[in-house]
mmCIF file of C-alpha atoms in Angstrom:
data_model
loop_
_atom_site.group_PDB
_atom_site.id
_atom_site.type_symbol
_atom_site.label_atom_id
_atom_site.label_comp_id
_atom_site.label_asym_id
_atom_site.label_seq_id
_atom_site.Cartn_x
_atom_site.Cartn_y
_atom_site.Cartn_z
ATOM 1 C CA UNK A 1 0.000 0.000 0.000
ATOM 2 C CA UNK A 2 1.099 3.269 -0.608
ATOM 3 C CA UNK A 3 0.770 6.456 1.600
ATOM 4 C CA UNK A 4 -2.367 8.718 0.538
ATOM 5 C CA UNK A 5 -1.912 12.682 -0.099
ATOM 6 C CA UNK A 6 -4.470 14.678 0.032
ATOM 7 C CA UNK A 7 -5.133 16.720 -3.445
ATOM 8 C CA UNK A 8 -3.208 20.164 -3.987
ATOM 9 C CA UNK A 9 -5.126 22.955 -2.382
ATOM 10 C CA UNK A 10 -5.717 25.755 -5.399
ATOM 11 C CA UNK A 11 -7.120 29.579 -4.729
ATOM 12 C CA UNK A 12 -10.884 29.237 -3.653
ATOM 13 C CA UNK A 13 -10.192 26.042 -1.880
ATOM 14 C CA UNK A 14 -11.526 26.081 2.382
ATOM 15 C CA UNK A 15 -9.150 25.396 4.911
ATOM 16 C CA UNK A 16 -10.541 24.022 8.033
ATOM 17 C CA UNK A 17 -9.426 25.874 11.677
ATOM 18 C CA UNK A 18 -10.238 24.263 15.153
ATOM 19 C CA UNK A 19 -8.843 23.647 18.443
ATOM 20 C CA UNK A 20 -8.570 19.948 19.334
ATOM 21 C CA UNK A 21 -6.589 20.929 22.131
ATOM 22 C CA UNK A 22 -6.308 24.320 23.024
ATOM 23 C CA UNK A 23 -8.492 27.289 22.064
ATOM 24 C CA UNK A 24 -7.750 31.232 21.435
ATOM 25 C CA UNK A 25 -8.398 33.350 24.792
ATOM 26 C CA UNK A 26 -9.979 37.026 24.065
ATOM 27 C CA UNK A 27 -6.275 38.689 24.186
ATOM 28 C CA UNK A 28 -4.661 36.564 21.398
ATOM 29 C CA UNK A 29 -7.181 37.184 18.817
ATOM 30 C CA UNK A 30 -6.597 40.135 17.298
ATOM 31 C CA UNK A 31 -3.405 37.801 16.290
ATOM 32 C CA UNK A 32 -5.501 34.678 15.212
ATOM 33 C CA UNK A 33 -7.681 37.726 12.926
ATOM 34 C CA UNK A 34 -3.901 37.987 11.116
ATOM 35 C CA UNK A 35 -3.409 34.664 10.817
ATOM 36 C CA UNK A 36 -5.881 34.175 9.457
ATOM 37 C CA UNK A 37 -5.932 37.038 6.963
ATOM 38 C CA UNK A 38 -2.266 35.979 5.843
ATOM 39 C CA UNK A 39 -4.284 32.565 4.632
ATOM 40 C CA UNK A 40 -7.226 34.401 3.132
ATOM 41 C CA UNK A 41 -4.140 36.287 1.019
ATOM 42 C CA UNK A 42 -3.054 33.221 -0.612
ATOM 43 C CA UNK A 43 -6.750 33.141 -1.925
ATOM 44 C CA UNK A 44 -8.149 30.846 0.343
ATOM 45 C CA UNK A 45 -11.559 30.895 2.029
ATOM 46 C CA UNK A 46 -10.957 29.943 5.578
ATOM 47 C CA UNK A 47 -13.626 28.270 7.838
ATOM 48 C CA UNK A 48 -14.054 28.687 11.887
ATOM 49 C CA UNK A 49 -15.459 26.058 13.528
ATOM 50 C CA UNK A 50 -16.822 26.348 17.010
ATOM 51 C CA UNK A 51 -14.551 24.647 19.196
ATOM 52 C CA UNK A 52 -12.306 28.035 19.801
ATOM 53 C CA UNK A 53 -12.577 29.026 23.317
ATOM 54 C CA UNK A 54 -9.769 30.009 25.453
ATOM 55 C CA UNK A 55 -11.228 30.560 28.976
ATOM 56 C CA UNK A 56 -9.804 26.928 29.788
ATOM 57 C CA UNK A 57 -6.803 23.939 28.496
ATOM 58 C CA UNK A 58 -9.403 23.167 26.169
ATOM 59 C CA UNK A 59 -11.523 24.527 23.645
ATOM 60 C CA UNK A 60 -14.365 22.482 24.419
ATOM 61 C CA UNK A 61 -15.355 19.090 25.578
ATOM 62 C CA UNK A 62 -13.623 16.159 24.226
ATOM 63 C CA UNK A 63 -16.814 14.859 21.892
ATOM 64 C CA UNK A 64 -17.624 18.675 20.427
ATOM 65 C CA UNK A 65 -13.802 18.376 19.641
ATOM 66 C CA UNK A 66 -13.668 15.187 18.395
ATOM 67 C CA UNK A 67 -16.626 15.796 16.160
ATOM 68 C CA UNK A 68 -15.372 18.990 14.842
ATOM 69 C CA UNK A 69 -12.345 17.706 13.638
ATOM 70 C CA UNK A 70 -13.789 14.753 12.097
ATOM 71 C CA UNK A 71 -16.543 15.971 10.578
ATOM 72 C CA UNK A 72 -14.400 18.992 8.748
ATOM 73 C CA UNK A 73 -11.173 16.511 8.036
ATOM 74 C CA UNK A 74 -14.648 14.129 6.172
ATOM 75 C CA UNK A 75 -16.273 17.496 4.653
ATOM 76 C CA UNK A 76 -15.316 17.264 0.649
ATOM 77 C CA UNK A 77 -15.421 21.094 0.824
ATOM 78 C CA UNK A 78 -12.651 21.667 3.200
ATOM 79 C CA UNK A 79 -9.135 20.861 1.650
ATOM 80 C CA UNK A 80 -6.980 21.193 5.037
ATOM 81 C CA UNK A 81 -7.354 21.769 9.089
ATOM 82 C CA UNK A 82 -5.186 23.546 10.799
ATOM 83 C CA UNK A 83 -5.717 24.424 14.281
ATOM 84 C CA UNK A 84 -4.072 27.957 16.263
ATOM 85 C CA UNK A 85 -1.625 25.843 18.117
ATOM 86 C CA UNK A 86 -1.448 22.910 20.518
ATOM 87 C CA UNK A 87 -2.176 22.445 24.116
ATOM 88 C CA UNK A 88 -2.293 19.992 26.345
ATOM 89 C CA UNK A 89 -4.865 17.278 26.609
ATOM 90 C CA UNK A 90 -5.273 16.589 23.176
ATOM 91 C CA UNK A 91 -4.865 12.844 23.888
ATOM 92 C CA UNK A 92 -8.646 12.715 25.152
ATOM 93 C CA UNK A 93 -9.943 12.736 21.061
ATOM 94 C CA UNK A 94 -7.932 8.999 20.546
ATOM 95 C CA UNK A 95 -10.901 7.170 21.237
ATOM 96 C CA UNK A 96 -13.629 9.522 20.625
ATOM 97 C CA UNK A 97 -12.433 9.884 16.503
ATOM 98 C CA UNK A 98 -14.204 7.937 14.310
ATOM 99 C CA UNK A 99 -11.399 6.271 12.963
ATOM 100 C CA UNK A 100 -13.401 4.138 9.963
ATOM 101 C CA UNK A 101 -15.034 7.536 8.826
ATOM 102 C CA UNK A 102 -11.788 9.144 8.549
ATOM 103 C CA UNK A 103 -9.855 5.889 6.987
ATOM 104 C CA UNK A 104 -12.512 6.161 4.426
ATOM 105 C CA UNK A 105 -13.091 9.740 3.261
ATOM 106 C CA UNK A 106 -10.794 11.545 0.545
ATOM 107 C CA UNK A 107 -7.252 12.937 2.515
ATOM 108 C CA UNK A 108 -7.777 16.186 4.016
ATOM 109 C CA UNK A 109 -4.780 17.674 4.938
ATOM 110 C CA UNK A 110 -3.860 18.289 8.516
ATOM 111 C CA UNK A 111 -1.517 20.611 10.257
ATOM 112 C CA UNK A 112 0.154 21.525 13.226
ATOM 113 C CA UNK A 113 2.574 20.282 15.543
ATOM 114 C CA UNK A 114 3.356 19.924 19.964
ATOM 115 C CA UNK A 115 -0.352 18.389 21.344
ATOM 116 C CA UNK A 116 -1.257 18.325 17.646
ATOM 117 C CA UNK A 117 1.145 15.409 17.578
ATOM 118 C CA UNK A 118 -0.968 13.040 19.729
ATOM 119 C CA UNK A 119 -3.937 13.359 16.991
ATOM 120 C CA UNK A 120 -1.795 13.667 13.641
ATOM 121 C CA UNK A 121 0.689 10.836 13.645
ATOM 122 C CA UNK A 122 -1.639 8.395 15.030
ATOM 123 C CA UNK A 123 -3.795 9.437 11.665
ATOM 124 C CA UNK A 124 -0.751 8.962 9.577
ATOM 125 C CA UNK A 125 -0.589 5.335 11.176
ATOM 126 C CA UNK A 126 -3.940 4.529 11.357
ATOM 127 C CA UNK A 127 -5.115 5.821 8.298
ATOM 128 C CA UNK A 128 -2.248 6.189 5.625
ATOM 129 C CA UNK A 129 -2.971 9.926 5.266
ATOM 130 C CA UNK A 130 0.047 12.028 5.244
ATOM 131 C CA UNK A 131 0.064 14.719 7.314
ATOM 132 C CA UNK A 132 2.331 18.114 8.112
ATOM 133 C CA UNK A 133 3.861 18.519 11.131
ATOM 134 C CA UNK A 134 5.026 22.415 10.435
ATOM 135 C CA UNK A 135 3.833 25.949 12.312
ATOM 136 C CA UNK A 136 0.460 26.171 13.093
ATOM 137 C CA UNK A 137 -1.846 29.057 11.935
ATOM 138 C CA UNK A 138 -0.781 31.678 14.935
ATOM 139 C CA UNK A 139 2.907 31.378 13.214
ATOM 140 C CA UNK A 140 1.432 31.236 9.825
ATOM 141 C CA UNK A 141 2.402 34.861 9.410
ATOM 142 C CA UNK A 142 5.989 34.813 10.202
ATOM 143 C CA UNK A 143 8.253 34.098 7.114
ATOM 144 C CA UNK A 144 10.154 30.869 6.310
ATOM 145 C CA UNK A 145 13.292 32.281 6.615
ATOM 146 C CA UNK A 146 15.632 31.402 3.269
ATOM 147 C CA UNK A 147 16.200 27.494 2.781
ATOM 148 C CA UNK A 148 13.102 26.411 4.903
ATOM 149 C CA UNK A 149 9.122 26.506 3.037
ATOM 150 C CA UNK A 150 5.414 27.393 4.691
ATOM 151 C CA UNK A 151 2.807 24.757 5.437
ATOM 152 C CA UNK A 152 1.028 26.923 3.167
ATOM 153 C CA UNK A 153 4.026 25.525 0.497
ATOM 154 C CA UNK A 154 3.417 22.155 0.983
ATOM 155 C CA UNK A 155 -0.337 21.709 0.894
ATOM 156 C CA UNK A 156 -0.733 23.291 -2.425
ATOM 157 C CA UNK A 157 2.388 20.988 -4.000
ATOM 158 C CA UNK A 158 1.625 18.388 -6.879
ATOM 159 C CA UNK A 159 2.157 14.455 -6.309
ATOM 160 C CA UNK A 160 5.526 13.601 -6.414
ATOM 161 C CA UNK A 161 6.448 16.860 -5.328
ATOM 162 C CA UNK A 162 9.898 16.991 -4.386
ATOM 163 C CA UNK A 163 11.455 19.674 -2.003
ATOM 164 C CA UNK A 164 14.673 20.464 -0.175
ATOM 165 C CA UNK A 165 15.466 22.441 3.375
ATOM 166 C CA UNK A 166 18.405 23.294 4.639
ATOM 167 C CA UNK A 167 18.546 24.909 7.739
ATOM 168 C CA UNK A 168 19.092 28.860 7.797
ATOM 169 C CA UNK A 169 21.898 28.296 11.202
ATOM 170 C CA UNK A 170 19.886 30.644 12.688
ATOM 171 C CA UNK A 171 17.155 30.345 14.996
ATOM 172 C CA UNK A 172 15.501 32.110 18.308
ATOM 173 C CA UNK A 173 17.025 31.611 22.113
ATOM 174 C CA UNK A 174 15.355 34.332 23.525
ATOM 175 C CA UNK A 175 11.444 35.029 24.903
ATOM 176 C CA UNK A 176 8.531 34.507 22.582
ATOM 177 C CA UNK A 177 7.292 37.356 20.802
ATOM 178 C CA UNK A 178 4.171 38.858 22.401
ATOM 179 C CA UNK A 179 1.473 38.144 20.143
ATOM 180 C CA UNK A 180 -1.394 40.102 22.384
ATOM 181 C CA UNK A 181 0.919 43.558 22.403
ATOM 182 C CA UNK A 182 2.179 42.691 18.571
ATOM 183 C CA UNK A 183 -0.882 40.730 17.176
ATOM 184 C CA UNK A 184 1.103 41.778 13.794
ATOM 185 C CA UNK A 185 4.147 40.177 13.617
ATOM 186 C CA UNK A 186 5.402 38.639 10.543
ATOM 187 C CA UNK A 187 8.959 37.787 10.909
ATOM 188 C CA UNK A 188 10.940 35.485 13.090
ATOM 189 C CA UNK A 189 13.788 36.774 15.633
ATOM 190 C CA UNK A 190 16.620 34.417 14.782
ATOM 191 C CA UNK A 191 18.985 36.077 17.370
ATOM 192 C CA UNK A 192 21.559 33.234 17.589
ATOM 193 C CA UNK A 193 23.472 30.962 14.938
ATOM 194 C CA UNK A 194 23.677 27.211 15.476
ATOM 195 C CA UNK A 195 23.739 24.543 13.179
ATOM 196 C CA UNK A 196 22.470 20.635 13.392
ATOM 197 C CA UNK A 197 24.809 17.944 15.490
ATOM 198 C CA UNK A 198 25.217 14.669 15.281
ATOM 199 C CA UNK A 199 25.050 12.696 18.321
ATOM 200 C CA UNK A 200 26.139 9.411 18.041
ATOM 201 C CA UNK A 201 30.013 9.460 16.837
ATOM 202 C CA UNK A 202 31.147 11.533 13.438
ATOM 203 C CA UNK A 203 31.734 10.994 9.948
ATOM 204 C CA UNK A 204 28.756 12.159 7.106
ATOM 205 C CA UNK A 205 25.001 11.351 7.332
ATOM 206 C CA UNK A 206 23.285 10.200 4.246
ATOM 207 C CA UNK A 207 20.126 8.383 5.129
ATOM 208 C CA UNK A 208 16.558 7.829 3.341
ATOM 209 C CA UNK A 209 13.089 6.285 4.769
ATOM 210 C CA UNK A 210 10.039 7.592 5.302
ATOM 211 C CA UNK A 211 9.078 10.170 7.776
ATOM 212 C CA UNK A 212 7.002 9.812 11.058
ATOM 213 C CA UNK A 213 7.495 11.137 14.860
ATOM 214 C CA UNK A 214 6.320 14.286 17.004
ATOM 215 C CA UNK A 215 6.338 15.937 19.868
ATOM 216 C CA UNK A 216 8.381 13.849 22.655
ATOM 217 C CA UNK A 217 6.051 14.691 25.700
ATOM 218 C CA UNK A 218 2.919 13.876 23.900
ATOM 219 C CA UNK A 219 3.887 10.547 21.766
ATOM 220 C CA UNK A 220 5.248 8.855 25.123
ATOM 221 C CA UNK A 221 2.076 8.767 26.470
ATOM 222 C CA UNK A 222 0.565 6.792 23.787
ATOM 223 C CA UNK A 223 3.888 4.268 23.022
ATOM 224 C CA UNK A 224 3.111 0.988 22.568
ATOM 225 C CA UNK A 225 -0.802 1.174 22.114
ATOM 226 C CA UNK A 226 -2.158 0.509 18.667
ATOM 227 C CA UNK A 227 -2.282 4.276 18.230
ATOM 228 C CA UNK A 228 1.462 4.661 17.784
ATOM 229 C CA UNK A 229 2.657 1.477 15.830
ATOM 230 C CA UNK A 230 5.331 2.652 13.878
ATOM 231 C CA UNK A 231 6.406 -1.340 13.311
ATOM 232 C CA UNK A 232 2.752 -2.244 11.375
ATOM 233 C CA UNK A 233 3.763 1.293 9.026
ATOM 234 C CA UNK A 234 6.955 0.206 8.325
ATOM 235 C CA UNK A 235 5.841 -3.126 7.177
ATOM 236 C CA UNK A 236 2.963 -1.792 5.152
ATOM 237 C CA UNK A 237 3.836 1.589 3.701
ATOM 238 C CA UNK A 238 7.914 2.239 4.282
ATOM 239 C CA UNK A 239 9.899 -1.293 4.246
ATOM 240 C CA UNK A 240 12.734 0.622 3.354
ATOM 241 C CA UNK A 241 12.493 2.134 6.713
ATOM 242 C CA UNK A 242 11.580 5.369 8.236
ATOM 243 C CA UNK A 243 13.113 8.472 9.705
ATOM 244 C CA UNK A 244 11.984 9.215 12.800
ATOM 245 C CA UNK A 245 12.054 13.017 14.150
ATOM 246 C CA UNK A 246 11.018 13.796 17.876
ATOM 247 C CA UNK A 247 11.254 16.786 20.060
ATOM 248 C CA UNK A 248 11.221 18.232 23.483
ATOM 249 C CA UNK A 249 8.600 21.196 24.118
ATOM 250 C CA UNK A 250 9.573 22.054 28.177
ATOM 251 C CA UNK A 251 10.440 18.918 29.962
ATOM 252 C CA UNK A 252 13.727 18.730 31.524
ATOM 253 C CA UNK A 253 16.563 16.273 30.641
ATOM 254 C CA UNK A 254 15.452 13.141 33.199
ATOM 255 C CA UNK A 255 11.923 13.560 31.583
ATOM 256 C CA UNK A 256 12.798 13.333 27.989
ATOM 257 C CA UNK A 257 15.451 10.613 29.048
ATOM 258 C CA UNK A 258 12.712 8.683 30.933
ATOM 259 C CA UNK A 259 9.569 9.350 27.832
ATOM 260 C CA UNK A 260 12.790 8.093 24.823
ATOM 261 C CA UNK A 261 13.912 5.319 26.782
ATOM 262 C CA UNK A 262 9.945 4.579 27.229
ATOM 263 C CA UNK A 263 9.187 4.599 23.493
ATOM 264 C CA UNK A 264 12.234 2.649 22.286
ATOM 265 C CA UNK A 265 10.618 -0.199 24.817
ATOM 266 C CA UNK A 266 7.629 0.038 23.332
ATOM 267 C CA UNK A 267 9.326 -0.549 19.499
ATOM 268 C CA UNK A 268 8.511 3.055 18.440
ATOM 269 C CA UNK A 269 11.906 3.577 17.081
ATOM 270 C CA UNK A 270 12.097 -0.238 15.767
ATOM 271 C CA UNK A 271 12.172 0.712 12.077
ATOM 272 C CA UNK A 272 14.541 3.929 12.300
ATOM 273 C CA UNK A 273 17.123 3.877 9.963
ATOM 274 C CA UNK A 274 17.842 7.555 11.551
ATOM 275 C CA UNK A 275 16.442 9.597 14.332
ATOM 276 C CA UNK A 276 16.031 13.637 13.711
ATOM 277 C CA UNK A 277 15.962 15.557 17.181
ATOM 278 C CA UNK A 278 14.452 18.521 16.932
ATOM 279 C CA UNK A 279 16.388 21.820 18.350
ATOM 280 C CA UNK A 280 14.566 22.673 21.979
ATOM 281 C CA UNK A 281 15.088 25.239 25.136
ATOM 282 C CA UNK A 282 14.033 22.646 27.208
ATOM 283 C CA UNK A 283 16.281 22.843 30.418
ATOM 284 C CA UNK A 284 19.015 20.915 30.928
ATOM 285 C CA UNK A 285 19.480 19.539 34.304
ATOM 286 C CA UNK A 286 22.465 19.221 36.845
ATOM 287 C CA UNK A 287 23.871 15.960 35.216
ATOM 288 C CA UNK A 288 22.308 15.426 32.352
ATOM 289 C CA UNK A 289 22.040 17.673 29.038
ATOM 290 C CA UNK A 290 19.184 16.768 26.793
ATOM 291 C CA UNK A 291 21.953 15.924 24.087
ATOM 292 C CA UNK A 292 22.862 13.891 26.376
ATOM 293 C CA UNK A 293 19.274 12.158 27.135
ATOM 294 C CA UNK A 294 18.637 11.360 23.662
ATOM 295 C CA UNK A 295 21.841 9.999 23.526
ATOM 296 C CA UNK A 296 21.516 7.402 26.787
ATOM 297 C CA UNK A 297 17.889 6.500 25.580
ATOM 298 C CA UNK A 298 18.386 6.590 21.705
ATOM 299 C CA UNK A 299 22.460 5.138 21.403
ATOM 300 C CA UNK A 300 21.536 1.654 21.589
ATOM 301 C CA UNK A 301 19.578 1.608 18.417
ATOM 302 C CA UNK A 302 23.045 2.030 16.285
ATOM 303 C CA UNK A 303 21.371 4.511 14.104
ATOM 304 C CA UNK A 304 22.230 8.201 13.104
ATOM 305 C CA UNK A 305 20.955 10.574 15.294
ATOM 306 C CA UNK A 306 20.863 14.460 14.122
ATOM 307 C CA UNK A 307 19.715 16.650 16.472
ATOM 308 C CA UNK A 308 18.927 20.381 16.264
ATOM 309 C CA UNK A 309 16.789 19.902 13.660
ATOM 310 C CA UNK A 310 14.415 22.883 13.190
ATOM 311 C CA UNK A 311 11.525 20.454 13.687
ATOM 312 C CA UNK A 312 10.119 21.772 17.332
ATOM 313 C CA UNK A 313 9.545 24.627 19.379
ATOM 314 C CA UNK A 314 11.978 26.203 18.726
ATOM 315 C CA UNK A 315 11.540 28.788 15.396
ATOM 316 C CA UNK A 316 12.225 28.592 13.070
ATOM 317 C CA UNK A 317 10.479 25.721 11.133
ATOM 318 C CA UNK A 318 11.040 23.009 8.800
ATOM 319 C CA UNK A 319 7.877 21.209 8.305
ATOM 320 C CA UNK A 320 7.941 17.741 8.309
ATOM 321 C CA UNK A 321 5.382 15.689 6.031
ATOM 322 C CA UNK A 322 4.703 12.329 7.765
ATOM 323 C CA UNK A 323 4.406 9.653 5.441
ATOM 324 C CA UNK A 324 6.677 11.354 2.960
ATOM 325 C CA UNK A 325 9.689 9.897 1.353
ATOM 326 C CA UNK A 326 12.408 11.551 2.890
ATOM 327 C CA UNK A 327 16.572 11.829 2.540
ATOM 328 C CA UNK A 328 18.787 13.493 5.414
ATOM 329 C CA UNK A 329 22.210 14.550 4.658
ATOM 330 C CA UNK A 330 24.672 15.892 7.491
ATOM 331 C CA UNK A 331 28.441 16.988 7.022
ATOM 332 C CA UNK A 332 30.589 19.152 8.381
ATOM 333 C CA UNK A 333 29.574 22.066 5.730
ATOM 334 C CA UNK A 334 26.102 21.027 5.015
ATOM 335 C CA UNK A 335 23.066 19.828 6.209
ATOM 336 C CA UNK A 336 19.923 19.164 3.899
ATOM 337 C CA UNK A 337 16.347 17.466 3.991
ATOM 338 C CA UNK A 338 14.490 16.263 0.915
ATOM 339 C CA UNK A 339 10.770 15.267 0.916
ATOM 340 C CA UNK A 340 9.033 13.323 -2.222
ATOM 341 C CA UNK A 341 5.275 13.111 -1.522
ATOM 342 C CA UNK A 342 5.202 9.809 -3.013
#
């Protein structure tokens, strides 16, 4: 079987936005207004659904949610979802989806990344859909610096689309920009070089598989149940292998140590042929880097390991299409990722 994209999006075409996880509270959205005239700009009709409040960690209750975001990833007229941002709780939709309706409707795509993890790779597996982990629609209006695309890119690219990223060596180490006192921001603060680093020993990375992973905090919790099996992909859409990409949003080093050595228990990583670690500010702690956390959990697979990927929280952002055909190259003067959505 072969992974399913979802058609091209073309001007006139509706793009879906909900909050499975977390909605917009009343100071952020004269910044979700931009966002979402930045889409409209591209020539897109975009769609609110109802599930938007931010009073609380969640928009809504679980089964409004649930239903939302089924019923406009199933509605022929909308041609992609993408929700503001993530959250927390996300994880409470896994059994509420209606998995069959989904598996059997034309691919919508679906965006987003951090709690928007726990909901989008689990439809990758499940379902065969490819989706984009890539900034959400309150980032939408910041520019992909040079080298990196937009999800906005990706969703309107043919089949068989091929694209390559390199990473800009620049990215942001200092606060968040204040979207309530600059609801109008448009460009990323990329205040301090750095480029990706290979973890596991030296010498050149050239790798290929597909592509599947998230955010580190959210996938652990759902390791080793049928939501997250990365081994029954492998053997029916990527027997060449995958590349698997994970990242730390906040938790400190013995956290991300403890979730990574989890999910290589529970076989997530069983099919890697490389592992991309997303770039984070996630603390260190006294003893333990979170280099060095990926590395105590992750080193016993034998595999590449690039981390510093710009594939988490930390902007900028190279969106990741899971389920695509992908290649990672590493040396010492150049790093580069190429996606075929095939």
């Amino acid at each position: 079987m072969t992974v399913r994209y979802p058609r091209p999006l073309r001007p006139g075409d509706r793009i879906g936005v909900t909050s499975p996880s977390s909605g917009v509270p009343d100071e952020l959205r004269e910044r979700l207004a931009t966002a979402v005239r930045v889409v409209e700009e591209q020539g897109y009709e975009v769609v609110t659904g109802r599930c938007m409040d931010g009073s609380r960690h969640v928009s809504a209750p679980a089964a409004d949610r649930a239903a939302e975001l089924t019923e406009m990833l199933t509605d022929p007229g909308i041609r992609a979802v993408v929700p503001p941002w993530g959250g927390e709780t996300g994880i409470d939709l896994l059994a509420l989806l209606d998995w069959d309706r989904l598996r059997a409707a034309e691919p919508t795509w679906l965006v987003g990344y951090s709690d928007m993890s726990t909901v989008m790779t689990p439809l990758t597996l499940l379902t065969g859909v490819a989706t984009v982990h890539g900034n959400n629609l309150m980032d939408t209006p910041c520019r992909a610096p040079e080298g990196l695309v937009s999800w906005l890119d990706i969703v309107a690219a043919p089949p068989g689309h091929r694209f390559s990223q390199t990473p800009p060596e620049r990215h942001r180490a200092e606060a968040w920009d204040d979207y309530a006192l600059h609801p109008d921001v448009r460009a990323f603060t990329l205040d301090t070089p750095g480029r990706w680093t290979r973890l596991d020993g030296g010498g050149d990375v050239d790798v290929a598989g597909r592509l599947i992973g998230g955010c580190t905090e959210m996938l652990a919790n759902v390791a080793g149940t049928p939501y997250l099996d990365t081994s029954a992909f492998a053997r029916t859409h990527a027997p060449e292998g995958l590349l698997v990409y994970v990242e730390a949003a906040g938790d400190d080093a013995f956290a991300i140590c403890r979730y990574l050595h989890g999910m290589r228990l529970a076989g997530f990583f069983d099919a890697a042929n490389a592992v991309l670690v997303g770039r984070t500010s996630a603390p260190d702690t006294s003893s333990l880097t979170q280099h060095q956390a990926v590395l105590e959990a992750l080193g016993p697979l034998g595999v590449p390991i690039v981390a510093d990927v710009e594939c988490g929280h930390v902007p900028p952002y190279l969106p990741l299409v899971n389920g695509a055909h992908a290649r990672v190259v590493h040396t010492s003067t150049h790093s580069a990722l190429t996606q075929t959505l095939n």
